[in-house]
Coordinates of C-alpha atoms in Angstrom, one line a residue:
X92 CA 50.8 -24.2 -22.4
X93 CA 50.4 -20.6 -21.4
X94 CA 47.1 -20.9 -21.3
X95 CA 46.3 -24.0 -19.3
X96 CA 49.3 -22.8 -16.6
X97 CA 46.4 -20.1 -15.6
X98 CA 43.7 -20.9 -12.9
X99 CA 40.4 -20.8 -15.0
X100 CA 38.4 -19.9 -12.3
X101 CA 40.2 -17.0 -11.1
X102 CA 40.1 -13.5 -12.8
X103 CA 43.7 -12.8 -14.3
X104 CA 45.1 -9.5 -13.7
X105 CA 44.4 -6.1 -14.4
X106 CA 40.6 -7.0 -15.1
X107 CA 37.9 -4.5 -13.6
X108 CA 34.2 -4.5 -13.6
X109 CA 32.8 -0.9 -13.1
X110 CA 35.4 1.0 -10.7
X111 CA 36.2 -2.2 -8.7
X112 CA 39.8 -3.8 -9.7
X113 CA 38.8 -7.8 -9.5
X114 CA 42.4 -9.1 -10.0
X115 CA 42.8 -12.6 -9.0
X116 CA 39.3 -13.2 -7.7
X117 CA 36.6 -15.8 -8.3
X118 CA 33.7 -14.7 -10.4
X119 CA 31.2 -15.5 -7.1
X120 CA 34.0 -13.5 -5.0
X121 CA 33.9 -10.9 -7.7
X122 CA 30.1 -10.3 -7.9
X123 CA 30.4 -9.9 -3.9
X124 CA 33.2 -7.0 -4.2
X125 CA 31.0 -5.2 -7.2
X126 CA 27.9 -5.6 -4.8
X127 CA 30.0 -3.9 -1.9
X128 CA 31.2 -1.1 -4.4
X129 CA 27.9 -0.2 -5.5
X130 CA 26.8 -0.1 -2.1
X131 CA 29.0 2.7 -1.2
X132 CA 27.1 5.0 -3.4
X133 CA 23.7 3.4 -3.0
X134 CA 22.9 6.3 -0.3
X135 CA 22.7 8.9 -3.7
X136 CA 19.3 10.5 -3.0
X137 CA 16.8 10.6 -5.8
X138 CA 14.1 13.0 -6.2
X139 CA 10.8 12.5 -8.1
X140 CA 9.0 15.2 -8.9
X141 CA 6.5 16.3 -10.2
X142 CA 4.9 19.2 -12.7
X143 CA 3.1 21.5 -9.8
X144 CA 6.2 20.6 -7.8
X145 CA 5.6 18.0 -5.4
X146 CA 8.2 15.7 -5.1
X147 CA 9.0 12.5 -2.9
X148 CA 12.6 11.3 -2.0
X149 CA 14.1 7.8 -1.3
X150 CA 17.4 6.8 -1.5
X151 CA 18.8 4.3 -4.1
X152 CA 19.7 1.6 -1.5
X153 CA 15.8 2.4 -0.5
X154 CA 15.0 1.9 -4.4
X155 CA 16.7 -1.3 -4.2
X156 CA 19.5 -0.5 -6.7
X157 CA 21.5 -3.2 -8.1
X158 CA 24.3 -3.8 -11.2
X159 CA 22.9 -4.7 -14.3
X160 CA 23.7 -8.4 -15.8
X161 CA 26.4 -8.6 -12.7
X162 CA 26.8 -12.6 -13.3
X163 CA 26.8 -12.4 -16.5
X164 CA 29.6 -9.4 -16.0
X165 CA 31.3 -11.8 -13.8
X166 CA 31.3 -14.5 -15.7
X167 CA 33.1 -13.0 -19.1
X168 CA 36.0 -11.5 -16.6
X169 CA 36.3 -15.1 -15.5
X170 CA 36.4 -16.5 -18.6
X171 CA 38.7 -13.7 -19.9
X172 CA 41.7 -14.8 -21.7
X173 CA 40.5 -18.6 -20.7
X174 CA 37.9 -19.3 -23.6
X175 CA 37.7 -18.4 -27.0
X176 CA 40.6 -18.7 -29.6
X177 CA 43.8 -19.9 -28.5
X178 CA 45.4 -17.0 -30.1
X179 CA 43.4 -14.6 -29.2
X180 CA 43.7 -15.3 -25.6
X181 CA 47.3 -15.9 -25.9
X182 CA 47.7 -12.3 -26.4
X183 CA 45.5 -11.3 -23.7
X184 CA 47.5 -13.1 -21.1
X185 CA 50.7 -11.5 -22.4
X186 CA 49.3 -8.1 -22.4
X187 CA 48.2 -8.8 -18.6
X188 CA 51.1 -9.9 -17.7
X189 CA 52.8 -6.8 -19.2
X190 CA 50.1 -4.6 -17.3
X191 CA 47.6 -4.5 -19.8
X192 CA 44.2 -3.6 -18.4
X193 CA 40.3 -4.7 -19.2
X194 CA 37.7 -2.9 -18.0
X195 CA 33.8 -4.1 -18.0
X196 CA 31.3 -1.2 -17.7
X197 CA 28.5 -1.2 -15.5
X198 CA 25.0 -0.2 -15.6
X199 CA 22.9 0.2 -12.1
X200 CA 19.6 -0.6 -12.2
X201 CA 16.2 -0.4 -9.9
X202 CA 13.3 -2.7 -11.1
X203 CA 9.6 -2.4 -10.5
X204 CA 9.6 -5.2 -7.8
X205 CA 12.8 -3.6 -5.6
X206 CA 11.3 -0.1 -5.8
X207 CA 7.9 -0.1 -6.1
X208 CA 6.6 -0.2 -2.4
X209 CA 8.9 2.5 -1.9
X210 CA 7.8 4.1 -4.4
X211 CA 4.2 3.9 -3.4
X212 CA 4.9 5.2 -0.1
X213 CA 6.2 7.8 -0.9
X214 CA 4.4 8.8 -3.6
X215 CA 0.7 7.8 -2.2
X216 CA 1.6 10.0 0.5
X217 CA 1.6 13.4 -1.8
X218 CA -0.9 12.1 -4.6
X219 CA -4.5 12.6 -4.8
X220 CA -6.7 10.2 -3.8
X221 CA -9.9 9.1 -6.3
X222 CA -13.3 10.2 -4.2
X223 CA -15.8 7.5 -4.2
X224 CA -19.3 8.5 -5.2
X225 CA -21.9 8.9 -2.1
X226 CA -25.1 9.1 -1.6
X227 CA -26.1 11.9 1.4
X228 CA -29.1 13.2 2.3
X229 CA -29.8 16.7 1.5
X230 CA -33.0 18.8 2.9
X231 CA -34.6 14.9 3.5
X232 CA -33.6 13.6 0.1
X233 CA -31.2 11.2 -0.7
X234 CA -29.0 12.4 -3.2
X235 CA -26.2 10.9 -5.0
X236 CA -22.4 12.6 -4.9
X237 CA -20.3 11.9 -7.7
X238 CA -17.4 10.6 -7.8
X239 CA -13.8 12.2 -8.5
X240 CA -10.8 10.8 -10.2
X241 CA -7.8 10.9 -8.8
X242 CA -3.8 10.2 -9.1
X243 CA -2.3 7.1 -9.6
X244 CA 1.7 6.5 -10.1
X245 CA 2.6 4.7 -13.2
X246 CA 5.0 2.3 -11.5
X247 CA 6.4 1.0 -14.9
X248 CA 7.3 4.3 -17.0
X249 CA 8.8 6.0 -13.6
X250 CA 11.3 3.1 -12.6
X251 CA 12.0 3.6 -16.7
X252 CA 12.8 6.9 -16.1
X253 CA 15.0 6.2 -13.1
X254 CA 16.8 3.7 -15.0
X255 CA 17.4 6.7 -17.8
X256 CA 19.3 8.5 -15.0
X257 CA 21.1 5.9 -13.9
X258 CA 22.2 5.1 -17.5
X259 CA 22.6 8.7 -18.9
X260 CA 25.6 9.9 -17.6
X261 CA 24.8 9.8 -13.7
X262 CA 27.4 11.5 -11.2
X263 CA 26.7 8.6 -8.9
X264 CA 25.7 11.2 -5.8
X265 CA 21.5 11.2 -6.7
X266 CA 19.7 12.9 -9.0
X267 CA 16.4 14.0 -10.3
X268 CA 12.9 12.2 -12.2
X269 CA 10.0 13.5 -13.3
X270 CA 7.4 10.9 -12.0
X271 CA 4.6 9.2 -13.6
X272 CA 1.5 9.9 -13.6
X273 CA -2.0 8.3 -14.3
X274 CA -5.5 8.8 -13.3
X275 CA -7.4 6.2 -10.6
X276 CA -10.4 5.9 -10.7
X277 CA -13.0 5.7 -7.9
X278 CA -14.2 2.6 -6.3
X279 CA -17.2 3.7 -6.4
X280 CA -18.6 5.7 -9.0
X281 CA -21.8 7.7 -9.7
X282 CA -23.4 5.0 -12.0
X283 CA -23.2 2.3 -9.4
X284 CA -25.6 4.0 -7.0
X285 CA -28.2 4.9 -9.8
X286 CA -30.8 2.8 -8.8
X287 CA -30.0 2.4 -5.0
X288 CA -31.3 5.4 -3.4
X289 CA -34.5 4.3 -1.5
X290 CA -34.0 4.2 2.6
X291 CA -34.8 0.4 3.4
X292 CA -34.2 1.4 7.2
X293 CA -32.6 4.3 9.3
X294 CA -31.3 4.4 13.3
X295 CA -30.1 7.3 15.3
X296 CA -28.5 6.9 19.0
X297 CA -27.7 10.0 20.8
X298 CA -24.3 10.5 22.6
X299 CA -24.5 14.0 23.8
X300 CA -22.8 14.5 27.1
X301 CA -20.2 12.2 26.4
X302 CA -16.4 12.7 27.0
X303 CA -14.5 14.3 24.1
X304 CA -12.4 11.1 23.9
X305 CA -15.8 8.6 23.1
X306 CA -17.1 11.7 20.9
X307 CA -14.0 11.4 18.6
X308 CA -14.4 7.8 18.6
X309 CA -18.0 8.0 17.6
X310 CA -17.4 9.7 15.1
X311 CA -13.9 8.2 13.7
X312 CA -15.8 5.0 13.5
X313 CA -18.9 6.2 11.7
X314 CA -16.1 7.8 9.2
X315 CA -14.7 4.1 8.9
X316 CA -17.8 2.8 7.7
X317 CA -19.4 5.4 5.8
X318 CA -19.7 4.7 1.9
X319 CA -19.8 0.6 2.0
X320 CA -21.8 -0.6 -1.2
X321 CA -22.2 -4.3 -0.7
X322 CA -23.4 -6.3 -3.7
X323 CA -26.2 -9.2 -3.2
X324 CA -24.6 -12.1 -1.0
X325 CA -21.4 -10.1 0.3
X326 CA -21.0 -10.3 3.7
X327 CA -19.0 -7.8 6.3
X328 CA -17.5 -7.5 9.5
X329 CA -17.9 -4.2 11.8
X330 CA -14.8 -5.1 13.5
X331 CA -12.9 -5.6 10.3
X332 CA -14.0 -1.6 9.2
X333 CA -13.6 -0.2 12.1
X334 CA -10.4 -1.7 13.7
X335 CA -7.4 -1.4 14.6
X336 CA -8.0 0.7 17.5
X337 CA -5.5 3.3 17.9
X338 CA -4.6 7.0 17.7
X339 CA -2.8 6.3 14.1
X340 CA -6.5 5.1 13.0
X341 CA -8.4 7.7 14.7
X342 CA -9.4 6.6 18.1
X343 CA -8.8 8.0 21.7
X344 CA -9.0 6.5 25.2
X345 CA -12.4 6.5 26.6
X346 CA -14.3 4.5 29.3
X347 CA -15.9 0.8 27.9
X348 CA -17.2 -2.2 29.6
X349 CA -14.5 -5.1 30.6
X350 CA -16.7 -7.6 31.9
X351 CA -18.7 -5.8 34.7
X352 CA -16.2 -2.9 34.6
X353 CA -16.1 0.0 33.7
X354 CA -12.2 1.0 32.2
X355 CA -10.2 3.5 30.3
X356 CA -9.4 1.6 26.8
X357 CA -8.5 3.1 23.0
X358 CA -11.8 3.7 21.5
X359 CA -14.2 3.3 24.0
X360 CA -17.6 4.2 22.8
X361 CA -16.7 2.1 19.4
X362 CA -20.0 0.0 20.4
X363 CA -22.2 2.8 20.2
X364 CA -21.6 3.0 16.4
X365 CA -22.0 -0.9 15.7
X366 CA -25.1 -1.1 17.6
X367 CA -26.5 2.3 16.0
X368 CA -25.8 0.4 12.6
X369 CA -27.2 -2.7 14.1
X370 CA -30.8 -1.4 14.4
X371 CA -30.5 0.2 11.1
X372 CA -29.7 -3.1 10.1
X373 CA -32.5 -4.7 11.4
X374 CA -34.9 -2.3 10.2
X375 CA -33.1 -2.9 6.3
X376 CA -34.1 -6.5 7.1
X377 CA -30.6 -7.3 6.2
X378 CA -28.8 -10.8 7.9
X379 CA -27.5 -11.1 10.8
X380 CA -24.8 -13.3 10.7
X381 CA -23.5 -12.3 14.2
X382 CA -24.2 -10.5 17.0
X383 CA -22.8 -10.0 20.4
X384 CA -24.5 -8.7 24.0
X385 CA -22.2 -5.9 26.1
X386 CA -21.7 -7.2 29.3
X387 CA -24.0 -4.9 31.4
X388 CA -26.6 -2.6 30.1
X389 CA -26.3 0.2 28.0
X390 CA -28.1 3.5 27.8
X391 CA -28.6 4.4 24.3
X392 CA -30.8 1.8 22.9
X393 CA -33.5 -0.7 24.8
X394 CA -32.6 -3.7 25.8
X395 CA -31.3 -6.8 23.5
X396 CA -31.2 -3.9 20.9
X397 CA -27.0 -3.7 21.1
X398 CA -24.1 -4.9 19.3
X399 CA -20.9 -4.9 21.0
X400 CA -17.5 -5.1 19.3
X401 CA -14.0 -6.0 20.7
X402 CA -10.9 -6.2 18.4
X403 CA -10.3 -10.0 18.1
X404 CA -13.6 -11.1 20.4
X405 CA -16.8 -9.6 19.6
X406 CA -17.7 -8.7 16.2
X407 CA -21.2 -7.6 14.4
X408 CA -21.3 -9.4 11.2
X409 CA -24.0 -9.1 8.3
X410 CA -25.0 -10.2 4.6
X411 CA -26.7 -8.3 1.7
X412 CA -29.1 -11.2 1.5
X413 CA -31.6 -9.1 -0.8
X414 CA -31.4 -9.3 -4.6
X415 CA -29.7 -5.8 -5.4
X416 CA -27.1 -3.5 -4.1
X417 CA -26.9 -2.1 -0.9
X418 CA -25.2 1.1 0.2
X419 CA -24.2 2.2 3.9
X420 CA -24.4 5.7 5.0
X421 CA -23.2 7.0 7.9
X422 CA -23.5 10.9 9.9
X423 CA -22.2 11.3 13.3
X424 CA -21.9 15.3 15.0
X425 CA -23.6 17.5 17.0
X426 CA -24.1 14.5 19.6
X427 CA -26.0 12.0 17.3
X428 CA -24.8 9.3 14.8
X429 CA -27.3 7.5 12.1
X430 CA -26.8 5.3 10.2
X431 CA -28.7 5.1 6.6
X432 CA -29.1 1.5 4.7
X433 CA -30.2 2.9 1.2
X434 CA -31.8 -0.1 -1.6
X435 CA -33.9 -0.5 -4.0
X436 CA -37.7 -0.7 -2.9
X437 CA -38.9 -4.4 -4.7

């Protein structure tokens, strides 16, 4: 009789999960007041470092922090005192009604999936980036650059080593972890470009006297498609490479054609590069998949020899429709760009 006289779904007293008292709650109204809790320390800043001393910081609300097992944590104070032996739970109501207490401990917790585009953020942003292998031209040669390897988080053993923190005696303000580290490895490396080194075709454009704004495009978008190794049968866009069109991606405002206008837009000149890479295209023998006219003449290459672009309208699209590899170099300074389509002579 004692123990049927007591709600079964709500928490009897002096029962707490973690630090929160959950006296006389439901376990679903529980597991809300243990979320709140932890949330009120979730702003603990953590700090991964690293051996040279780099570090990155996120918060543990940015990490994603949660209890450990919190419904199953809510679901044994529930049942405390309710299931089980009759005896056994006999006492335990007595004791609570005499003030008896029951504490369930707590473990936080951040998992791969809540933290780890935080974690890549943050970390990318300090780590070093793998170098793809190249292939320049030096003193009229075509030579090949190797690649370098370079860092990599390891997502898995560094969200482990949070969770250590968390679970070692943690003052629940923040705290520090060595992060984990791995090696990436290029895209592109050395081997790949072994047998890819003869120039199947070759275009320069001159843009000397332009504004500085169109020089820094011309050159930002040459950057964007410098080092694209396409296999046999994959096709590319220009646009795709080269966009989005802003200062964040490396652009400037510069004069470009709007019908039979001439206006002020964010990388103005970005046509110069696509049709610079078109003729080196052509000369390659490499298909043209798609090809778009400016809207009035241009001065940097004969007629019908251009290839406009516009974010979403034009594009300049192409296929590797040879039977080996081919590599995309590009060089823009001193007020010329060229583009280099390097291949294997059949």
């Amino acid at each position: 009789r004692t123990v049927e006289k007591y709600d079964p779904d709500i928490i009897i007293d002096g029962v707490s999960i973690g630090d929160t008292d959950v006296s006389g709650m439901t376990a679903e109204e529980a597991k809300t007041a243990v979320t709140e809790d932890a949330g009120q320390i979730s702003g603990g800043l953590i700090v991964f470092t690293l051996e040279d001393g780099r570090e990155a910081r996120a918060t543990l609300k940015e990490l994603g922090m949660t209890v450990k097992d919190l419904e199953e944590l809510t679901e044994q104070a529930a049942d405390y005192g309710k299931k089980g032996s009759l005896v056994e739970c006999y006492k335990i109501l007595k004791a609570s009604e005499k003030g008896g207490q029951k504490n369930y401990p707590v473990q936080y917790q951040i998992t791969e999936e809540s933290a780890g585009e935080v974690l890549a953020a943050r970390m990318n942003s300090i780590l070093e980036e793998p170098e793809n292998a190249a292939i320049i031209q030096k003193d009229g040669t075509a030579v090949i650059q190797e690649d370098v390897p370079g860092e990599a988080l390891n997502l898995e053993k560094t969200v482990a080593a949070g969770n250590d923190l968390l679970a070692s005696g943690w003052d629940k303000k923040g705290g520090q972890v060595q992060a984990v580290l791995e090696e990436a490895q290029a895209d592109i490396a050395a081997e790949d470009l072994e047998d890819i080194t003869d120039v199947l075709g070759t275009y320069s454009t001159s843009y000397t006297g332009s504004s500085e704004g169109r020089s820094k495009n011309i050159e930002s978008g040459a950057a964007h498609m410098n080092g694209i190794l396409l296999q046999p049968g994959e096709k590319i866009s220009a646009s795709e490479l080269t966009a989005p069109y802003t200062e964040e991606n490396g652009y400037a405002p510069a004069p470009s054609y709007a019908g039979n206008e001439v206006v002020e837009s964010m990388g103005g000149g970005i046509c110069q590069v696509t049709t610079t890479l078109y003729n080196a295209l052509l000369y390659a023998e490499l298909e043209i998949t798609e090809r778009c006219e400016h809207s009035m003449m241009v001065s940097y290459v004969d007629p019908s020899r251009d290839a406009a672009v516009a974010e979403g309208v034009k594009d300049l699209k192409f296929k590797n429709n040879l039977e080996n590899p081919v590599y995309i170099g590009a060089e823009a300074g001193n007020g010329t760009i060229t583009f280099y389509i390097y291949g294997k002579e059949n």
